PDB file of C-alpha atoms in Angstrom:
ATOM      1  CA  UNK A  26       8.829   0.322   6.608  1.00  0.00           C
ATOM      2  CA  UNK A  27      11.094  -0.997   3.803  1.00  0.00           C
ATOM      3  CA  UNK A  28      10.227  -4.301   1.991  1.00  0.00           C
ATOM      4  CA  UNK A  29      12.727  -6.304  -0.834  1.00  0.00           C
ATOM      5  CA  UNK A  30      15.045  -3.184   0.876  1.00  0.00           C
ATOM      6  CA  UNK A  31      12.351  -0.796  -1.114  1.00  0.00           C
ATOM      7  CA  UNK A  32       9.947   1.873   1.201  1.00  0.00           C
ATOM      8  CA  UNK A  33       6.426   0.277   1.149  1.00  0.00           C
ATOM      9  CA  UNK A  34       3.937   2.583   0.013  1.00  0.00           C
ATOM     10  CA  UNK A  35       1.080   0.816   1.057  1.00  0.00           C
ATOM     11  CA  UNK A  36      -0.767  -2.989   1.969  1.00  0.00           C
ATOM     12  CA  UNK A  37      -2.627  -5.327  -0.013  1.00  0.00           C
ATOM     13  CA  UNK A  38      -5.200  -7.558   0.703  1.00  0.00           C
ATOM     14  CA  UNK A  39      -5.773 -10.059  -1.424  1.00  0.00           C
ATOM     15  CA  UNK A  40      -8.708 -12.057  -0.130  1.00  0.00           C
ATOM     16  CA  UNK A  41      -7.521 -13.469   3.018  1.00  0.00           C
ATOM     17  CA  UNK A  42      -3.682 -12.819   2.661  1.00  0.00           C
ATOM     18  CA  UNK A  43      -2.412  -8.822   3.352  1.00  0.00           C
ATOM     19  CA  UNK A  44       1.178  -7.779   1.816  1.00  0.00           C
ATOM     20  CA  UNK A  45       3.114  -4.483   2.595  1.00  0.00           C
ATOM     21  CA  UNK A  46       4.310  -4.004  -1.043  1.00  0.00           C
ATOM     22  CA  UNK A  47       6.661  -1.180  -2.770  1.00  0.00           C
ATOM     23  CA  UNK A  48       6.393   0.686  -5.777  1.00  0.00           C
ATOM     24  CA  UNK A  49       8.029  -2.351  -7.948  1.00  0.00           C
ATOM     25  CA  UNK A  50       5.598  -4.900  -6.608  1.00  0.00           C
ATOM     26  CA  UNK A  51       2.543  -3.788  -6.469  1.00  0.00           C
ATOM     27  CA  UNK A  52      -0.740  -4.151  -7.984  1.00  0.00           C
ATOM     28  CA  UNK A  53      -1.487  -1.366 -10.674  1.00  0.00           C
ATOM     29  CA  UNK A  54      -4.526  -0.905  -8.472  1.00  0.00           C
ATOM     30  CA  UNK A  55      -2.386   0.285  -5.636  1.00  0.00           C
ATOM     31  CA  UNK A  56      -0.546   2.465  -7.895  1.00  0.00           C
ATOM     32  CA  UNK A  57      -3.511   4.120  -8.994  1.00  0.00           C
ATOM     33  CA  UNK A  58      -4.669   5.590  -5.489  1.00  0.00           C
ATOM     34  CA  UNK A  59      -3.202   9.137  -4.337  1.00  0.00           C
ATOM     35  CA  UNK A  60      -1.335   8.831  -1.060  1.00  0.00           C
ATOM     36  CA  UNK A  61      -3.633   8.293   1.688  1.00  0.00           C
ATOM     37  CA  UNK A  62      -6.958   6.576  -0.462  1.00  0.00           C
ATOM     38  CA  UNK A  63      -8.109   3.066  -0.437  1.00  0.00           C
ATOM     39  CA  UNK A  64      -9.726   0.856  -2.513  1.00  0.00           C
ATOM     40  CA  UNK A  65     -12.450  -2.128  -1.842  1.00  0.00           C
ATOM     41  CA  UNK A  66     -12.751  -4.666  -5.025  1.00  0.00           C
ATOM     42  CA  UNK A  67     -14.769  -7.595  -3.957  1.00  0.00           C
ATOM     43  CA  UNK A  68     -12.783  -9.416  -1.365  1.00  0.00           C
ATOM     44  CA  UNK A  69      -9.511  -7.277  -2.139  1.00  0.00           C
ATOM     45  CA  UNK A  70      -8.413  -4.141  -0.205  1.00  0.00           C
ATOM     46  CA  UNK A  71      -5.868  -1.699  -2.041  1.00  0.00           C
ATOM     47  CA  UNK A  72      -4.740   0.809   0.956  1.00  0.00           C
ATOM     48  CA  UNK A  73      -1.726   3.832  -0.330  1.00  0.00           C
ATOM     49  CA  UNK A  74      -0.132   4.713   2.472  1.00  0.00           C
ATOM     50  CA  UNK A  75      -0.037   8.723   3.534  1.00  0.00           C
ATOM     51  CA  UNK A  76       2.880  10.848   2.863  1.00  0.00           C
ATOM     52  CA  UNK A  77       3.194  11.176   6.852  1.00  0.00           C
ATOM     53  CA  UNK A  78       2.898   6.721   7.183  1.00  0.00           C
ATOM     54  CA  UNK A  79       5.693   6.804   4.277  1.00  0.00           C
ATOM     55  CA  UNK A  80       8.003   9.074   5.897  1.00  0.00           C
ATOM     56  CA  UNK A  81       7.857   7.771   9.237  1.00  0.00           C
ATOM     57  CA  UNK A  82       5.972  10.740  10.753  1.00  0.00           C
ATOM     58  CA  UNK A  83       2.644   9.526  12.003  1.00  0.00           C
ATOM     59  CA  UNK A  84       0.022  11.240  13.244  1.00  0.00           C
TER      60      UNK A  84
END
């Protein structure tokens, strides 16, 4: 999945909107998680896509 013609690595939720973001725009939260981890902060979800979801090779 590409987004701003960048490879997401992963979706946001922030409260009650969701994003598929790339490297370049998102949160430092995101950035932090290892490929395939997710996050919970209150009402925010921070979900790093797997190497497998980023290269198009799903399980």
């Amino acid at each position: 999945m590409f987004v701003c013609g960048k490879p997401a690595i992963g979706i946001q939720f922030l409260g009650c909107c969701a994003s598929a973001v790339c490297e370049d725009h998102a949160e430092r939260y995101i950035l932090s998680l290892a490929p395939g981890e997710r996050l919970k902060s209150g009402s925010c979800t921070f979900v790093r896509y797997s190497l497998d979801e980023i290269s198009g090779n799903e399980k």
